[in-house]
Tab-separated table of C-alpha atoms and ligand atoms in Angstrom:
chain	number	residue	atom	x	y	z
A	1	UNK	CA	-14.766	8.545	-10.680
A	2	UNK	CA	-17.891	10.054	-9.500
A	3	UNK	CA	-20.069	8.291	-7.059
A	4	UNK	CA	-23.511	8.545	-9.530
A	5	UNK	CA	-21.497	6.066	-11.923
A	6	UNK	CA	-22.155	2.350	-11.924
A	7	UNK	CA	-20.450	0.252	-9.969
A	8	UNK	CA	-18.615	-2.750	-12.838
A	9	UNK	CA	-19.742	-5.660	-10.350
A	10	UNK	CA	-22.213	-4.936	-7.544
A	11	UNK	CA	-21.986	-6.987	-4.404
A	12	UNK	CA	-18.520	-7.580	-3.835
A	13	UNK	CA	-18.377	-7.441	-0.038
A	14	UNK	CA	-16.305	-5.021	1.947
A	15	UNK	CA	-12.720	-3.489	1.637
A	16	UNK	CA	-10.492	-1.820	4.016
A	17	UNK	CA	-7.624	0.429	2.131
A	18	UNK	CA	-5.264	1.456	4.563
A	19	UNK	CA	-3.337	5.043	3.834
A	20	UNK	CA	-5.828	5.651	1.271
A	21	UNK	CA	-5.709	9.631	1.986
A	22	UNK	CA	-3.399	9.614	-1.047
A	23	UNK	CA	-1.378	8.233	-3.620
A	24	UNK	CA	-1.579	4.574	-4.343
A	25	UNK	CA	-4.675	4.105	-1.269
A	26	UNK	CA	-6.602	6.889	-2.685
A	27	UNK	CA	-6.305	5.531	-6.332
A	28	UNK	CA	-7.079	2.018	-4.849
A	29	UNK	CA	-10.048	2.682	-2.951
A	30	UNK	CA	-11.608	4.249	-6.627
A	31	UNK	CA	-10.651	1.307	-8.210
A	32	UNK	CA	-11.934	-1.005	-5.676
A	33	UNK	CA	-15.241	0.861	-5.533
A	34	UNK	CA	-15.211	0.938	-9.519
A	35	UNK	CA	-15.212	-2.789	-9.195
A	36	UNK	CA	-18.136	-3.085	-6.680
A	37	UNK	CA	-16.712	-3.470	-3.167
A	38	UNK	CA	-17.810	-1.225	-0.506
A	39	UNK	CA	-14.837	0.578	0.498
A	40	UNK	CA	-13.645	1.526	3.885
A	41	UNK	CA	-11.030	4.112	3.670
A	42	UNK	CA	-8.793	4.849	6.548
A	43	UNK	CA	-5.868	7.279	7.039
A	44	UNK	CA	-4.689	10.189	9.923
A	45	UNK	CA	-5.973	12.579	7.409
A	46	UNK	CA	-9.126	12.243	7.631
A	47	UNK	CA	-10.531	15.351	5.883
A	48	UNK	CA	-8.933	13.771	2.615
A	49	UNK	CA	-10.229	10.324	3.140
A	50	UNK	CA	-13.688	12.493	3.643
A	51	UNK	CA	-13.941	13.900	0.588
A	52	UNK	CA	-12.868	10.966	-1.482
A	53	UNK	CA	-15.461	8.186	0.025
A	54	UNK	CA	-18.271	11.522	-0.586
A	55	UNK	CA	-16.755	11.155	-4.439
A	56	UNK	CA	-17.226	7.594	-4.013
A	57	UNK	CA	-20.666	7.877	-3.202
A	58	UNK	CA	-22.801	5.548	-0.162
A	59	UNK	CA	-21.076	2.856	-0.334
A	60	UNK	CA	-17.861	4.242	0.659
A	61	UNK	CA	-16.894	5.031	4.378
A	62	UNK	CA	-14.011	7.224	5.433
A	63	UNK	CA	-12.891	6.466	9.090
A	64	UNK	CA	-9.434	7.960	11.036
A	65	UNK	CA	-7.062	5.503	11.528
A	66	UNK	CA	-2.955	5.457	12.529
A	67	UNK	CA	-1.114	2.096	11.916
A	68	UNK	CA	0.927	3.089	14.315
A	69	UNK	CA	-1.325	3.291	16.999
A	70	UNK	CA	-2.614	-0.040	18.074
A	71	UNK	CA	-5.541	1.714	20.413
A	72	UNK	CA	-6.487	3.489	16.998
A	73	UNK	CA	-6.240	-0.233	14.491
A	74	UNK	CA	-8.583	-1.193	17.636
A	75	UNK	CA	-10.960	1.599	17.143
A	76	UNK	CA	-10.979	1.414	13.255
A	77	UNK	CA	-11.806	-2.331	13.150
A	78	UNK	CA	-14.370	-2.846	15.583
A	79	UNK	CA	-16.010	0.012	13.731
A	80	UNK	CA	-15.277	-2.014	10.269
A	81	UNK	CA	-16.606	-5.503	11.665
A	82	UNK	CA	-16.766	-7.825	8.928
A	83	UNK	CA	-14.581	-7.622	5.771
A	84	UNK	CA	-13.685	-9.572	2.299
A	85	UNK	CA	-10.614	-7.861	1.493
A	86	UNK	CA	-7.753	-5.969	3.718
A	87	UNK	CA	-5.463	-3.765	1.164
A	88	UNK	CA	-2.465	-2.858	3.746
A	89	UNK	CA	-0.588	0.024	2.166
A	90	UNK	CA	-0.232	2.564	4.524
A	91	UNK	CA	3.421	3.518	5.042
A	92	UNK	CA	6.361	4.931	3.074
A	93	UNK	CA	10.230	5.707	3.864
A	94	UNK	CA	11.726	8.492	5.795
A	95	UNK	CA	15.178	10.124	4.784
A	96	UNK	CA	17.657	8.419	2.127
A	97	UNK	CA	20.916	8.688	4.789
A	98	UNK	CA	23.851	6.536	5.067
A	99	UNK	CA	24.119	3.738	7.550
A	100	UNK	CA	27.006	5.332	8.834
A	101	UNK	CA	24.535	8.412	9.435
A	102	UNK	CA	21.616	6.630	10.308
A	103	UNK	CA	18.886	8.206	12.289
A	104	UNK	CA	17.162	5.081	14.192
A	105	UNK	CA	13.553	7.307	14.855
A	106	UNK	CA	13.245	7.388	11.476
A	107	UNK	CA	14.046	3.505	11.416
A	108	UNK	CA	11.363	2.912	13.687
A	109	UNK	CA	9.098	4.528	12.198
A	110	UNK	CA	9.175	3.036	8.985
A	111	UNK	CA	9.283	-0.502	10.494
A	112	UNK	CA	6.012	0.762	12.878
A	113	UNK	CA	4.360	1.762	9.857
A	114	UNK	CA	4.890	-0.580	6.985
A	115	UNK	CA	5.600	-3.932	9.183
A	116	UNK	CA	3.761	-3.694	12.514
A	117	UNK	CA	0.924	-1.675	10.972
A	118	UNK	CA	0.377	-4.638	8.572
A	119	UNK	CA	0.890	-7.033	11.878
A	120	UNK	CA	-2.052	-5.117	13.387
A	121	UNK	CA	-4.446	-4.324	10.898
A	122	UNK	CA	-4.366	-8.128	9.658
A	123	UNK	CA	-4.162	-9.677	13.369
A	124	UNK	CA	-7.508	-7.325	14.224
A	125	UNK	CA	-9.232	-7.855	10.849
A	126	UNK	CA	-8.728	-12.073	10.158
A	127	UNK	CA	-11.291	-13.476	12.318
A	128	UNK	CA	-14.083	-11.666	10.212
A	129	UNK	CA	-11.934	-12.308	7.059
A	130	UNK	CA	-11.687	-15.920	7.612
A	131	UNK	CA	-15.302	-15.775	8.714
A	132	UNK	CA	-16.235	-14.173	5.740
A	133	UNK	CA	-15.780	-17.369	3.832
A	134	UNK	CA	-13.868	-16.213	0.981
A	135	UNK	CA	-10.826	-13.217	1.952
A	136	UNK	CA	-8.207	-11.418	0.524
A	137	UNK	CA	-5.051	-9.552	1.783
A	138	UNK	CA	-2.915	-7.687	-0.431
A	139	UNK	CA	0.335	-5.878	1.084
A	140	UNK	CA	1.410	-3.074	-0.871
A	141	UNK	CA	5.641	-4.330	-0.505
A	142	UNK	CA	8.304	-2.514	-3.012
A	143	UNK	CA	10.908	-3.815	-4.953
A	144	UNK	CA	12.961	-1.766	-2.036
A	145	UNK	CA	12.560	-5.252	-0.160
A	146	UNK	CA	14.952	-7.244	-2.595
A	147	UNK	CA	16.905	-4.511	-4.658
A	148	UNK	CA	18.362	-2.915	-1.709
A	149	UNK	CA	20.021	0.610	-2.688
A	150	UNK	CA	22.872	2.718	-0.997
A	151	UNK	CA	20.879	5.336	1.403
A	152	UNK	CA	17.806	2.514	1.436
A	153	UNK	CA	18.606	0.447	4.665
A	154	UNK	CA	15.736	1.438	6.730
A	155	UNK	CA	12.927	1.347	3.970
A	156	UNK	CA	14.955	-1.616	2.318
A	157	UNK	CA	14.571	-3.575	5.568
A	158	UNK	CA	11.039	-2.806	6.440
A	159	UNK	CA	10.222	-3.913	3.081
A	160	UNK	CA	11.827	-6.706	3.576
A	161	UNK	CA	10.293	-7.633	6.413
A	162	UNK	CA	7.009	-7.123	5.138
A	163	UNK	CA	8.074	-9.612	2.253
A	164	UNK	CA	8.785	-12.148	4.911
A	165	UNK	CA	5.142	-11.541	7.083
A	166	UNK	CA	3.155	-12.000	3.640
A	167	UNK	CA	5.058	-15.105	2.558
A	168	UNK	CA	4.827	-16.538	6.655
A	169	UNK	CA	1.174	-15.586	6.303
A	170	UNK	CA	0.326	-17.588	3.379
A	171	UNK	CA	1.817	-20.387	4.678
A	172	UNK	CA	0.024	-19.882	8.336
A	173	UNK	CA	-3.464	-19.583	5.979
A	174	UNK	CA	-3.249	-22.196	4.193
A	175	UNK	CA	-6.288	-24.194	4.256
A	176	UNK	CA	-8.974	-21.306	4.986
A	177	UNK	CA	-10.389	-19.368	2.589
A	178	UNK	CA	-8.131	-16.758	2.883
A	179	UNK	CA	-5.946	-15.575	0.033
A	180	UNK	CA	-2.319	-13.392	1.470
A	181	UNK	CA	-0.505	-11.300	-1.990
A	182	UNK	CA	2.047	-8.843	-1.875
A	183	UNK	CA	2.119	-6.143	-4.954
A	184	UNK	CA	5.893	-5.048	-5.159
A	185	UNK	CA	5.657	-1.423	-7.170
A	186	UNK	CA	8.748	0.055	-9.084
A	187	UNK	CA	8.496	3.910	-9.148
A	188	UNK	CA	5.656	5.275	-8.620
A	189	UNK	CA	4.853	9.271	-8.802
A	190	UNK	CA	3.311	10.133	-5.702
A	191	UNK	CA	3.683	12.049	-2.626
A	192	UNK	CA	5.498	9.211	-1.433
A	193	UNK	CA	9.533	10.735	-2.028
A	194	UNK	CA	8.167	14.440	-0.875
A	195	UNK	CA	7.581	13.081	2.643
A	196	UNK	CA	11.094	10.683	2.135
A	197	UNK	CA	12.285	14.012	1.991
A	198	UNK	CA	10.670	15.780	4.541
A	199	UNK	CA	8.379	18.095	1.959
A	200	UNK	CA	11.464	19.054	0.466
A	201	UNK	CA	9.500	19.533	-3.354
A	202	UNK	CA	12.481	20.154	-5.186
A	203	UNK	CA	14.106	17.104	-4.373
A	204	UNK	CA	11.516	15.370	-4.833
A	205	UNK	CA	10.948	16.444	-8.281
A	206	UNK	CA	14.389	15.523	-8.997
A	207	UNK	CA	13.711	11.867	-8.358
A	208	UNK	CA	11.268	11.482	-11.380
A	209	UNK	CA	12.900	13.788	-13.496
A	210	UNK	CA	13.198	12.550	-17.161
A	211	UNK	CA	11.665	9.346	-15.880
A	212	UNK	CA	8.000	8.094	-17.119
A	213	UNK	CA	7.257	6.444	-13.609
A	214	UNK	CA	4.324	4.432	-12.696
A	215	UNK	CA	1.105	6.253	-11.367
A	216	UNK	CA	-1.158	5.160	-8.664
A	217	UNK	CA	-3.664	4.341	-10.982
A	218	UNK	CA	-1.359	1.804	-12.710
A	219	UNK	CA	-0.541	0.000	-8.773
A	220	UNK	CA	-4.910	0.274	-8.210
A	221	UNK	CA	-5.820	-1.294	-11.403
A	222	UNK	CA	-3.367	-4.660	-10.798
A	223	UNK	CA	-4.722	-4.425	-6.796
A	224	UNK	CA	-8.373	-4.318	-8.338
A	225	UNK	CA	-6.845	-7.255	-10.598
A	226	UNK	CA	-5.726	-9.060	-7.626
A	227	UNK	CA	-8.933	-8.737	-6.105
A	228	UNK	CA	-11.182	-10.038	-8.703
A	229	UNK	CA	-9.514	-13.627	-10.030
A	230	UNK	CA	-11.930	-16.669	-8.729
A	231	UNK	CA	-11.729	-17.547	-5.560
A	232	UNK	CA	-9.232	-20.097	-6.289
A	233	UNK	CA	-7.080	-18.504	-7.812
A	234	UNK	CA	-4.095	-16.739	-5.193
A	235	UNK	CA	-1.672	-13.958	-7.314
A	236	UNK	CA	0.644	-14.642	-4.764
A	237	UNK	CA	3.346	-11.927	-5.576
A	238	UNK	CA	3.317	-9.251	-8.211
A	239	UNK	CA	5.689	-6.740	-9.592
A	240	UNK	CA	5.414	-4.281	-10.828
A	241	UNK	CA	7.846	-1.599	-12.810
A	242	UNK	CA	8.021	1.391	-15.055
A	243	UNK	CA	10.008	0.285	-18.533
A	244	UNK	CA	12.434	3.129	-17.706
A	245	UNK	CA	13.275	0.849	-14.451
A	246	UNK	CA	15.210	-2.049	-14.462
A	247	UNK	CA	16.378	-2.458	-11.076
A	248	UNK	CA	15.111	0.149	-8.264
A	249	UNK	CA	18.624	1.709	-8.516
A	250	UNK	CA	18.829	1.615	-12.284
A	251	UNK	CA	16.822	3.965	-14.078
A	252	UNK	CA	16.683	5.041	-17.824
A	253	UNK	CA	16.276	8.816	-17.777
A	254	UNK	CA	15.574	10.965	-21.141
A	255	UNK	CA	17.390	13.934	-21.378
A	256	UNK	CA	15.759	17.654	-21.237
A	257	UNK	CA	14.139	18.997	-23.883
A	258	UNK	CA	16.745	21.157	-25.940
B	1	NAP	P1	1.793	8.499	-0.361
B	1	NAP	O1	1.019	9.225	-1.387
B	1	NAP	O2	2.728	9.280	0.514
B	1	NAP	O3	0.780	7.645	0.516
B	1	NAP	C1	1.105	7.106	1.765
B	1	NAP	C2	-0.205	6.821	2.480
B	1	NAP	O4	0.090	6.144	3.703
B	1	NAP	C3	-0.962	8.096	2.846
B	1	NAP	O5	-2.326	7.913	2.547
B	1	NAP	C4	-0.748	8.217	4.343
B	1	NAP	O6	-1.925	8.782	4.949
B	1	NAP	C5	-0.636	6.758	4.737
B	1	NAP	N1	0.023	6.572	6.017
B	1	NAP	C6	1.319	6.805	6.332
B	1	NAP	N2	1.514	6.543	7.623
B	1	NAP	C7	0.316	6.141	8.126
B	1	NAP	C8	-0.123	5.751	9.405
B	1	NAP	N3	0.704	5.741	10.458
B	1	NAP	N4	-1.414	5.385	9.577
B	1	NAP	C9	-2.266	5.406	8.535
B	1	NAP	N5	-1.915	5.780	7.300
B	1	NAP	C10	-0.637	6.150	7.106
B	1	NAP	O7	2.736	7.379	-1.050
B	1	NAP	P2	2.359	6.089	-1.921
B	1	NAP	O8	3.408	5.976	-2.947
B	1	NAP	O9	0.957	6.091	-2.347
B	1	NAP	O10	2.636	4.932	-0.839
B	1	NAP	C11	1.696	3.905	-0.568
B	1	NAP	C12	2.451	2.601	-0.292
B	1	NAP	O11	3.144	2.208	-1.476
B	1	NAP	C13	3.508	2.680	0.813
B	1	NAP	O12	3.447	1.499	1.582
B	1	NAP	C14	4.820	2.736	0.030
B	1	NAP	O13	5.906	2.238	0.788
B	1	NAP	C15	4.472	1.849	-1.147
B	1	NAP	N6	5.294	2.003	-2.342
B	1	NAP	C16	5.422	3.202	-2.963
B	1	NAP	C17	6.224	3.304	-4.098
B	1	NAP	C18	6.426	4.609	-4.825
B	1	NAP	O14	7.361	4.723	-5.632
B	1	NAP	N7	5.582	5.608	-4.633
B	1	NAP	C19	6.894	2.178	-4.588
B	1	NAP	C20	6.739	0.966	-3.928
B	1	NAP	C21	5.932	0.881	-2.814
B	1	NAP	P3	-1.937	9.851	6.145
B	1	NAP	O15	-0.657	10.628	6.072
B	1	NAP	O16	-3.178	10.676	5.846
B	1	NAP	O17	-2.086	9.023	7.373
């Protein structure tokens, strides 16, 4: 979507995508700005995040930012200031090893990333949400949180825990005009199993082979969906699956073409 193109609703307020350098962020931040919010787009890559807010045209902003980092969440949100609508999805899972092999770095990380980077981002951004007199927060989760699969402990767990800090939240909100939902994807072709696997392509391909998996697009439109009901009106958990995928570790897959 180019930036000279009309925005569908003008006026929205402002949104903060989180790992929108890519994937599932980058398609969300288009269809956020599609919909008329001014988008702030924040990632560690910043010369991606660059060139898609100049795509999006003026009303987009990119600014560096590392979940992980909670001098850098400081940084990113006093820059930010006010906001309508916090779209934590930065994060991902590292490795697909055994318990019995487990490497507890890569643990870490993924619980830094998806859990506490959600902690921080929504801790620093609520009082101008909540001042802003009518908020949303949407948590990109995964069906990883509740259809654990062999090799999936550390992702399934962060996930989980995410689950658990979006349904605490709502409850903790309740009352001020803040609405808390958590979008649970199915498969979804990205870059997200290349860095599981360390940029190992190949086996990344393999993972979507013969599967029609979800595309970002697909995860932006229901987030842009989220984002629009009235004001009343709280989608409080959504998910989300390709038809090929029944269960995250049950997967119809078409054979090759002869
Ligand atoms: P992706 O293309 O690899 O995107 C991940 C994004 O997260 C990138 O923009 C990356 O940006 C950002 N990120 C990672 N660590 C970060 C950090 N410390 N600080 C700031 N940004 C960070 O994969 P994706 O599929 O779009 O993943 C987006 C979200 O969807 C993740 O939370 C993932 O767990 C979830 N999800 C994915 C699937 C799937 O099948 N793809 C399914 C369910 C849920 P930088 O590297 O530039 O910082």
């Amino acid at each position: 979507m180019g930036g000279d193109e009309p925005s569908a609703s003008a006026g929205r307020g402002t949104a903060v995508v989180t790992g929108a350098s890519s994937g599932i962020g980058e398609a969300t931040a288009r269809a956020l700005s599609a919909a008329g919010f001014e988008v702030v787009l924040g990632a560690r890559r910043t010369d991606a995040i660059e060139q898609i807010a100049d795509d999006l045209g003026p009303g987009a902003r990119a600014l560096f930012l590392d979940v992980t980092a909670p001098r850098s969440v400081e940084a990113f949100c006093r820059e930010v200031g006010r906001c309508r609508l916090l779209v934590n999805n930065a994060g991902g899972a590292l490795g697909l090893d055994p318990i019995a092999e487990a490497d507890e770095s890569k643990w870490l990380q993924m619980y830094d990333s998806n859990v506490l980077g959600t902690l921080r981002m929504t801790r620093a951004l609520l009082p101008g949400l909540i001042a802003s007199g009518d908020a949303i927060i949407v948590n990109v989760g995964s069906i990883a949180a509740f259809e654990p699969y062999p090799g999936g402990a550390g992702y399934n767990a962060a996930k989980a825990a995410l689950r658990a800090l979006s349904d605490v939240l709502r409850m903790e909100l309740l009352g001020k005009p803040v609405r808390v939902s958590e979008i649970d994807p199915g498969m979804v072709e990205t870059d997200f199993s290349l860095v599981r696997f360390g940029g190992d392509a190949e086996r990344a391909a393999a993972v979507y082979r013969g599967v029609t998996a979800l595309t970002a697009t697909d995860i932006a439109e229901c987030i842009a969906f989220i984002a629009t009901r009235p004001s009343h009106v709280d989608i409080d958990q959504m998910v989300v699956r390709p038809r090929d995928q029944a269960r995250a570790h049950l997967l119809h897959r078409s054979p090759p073409a002869p």
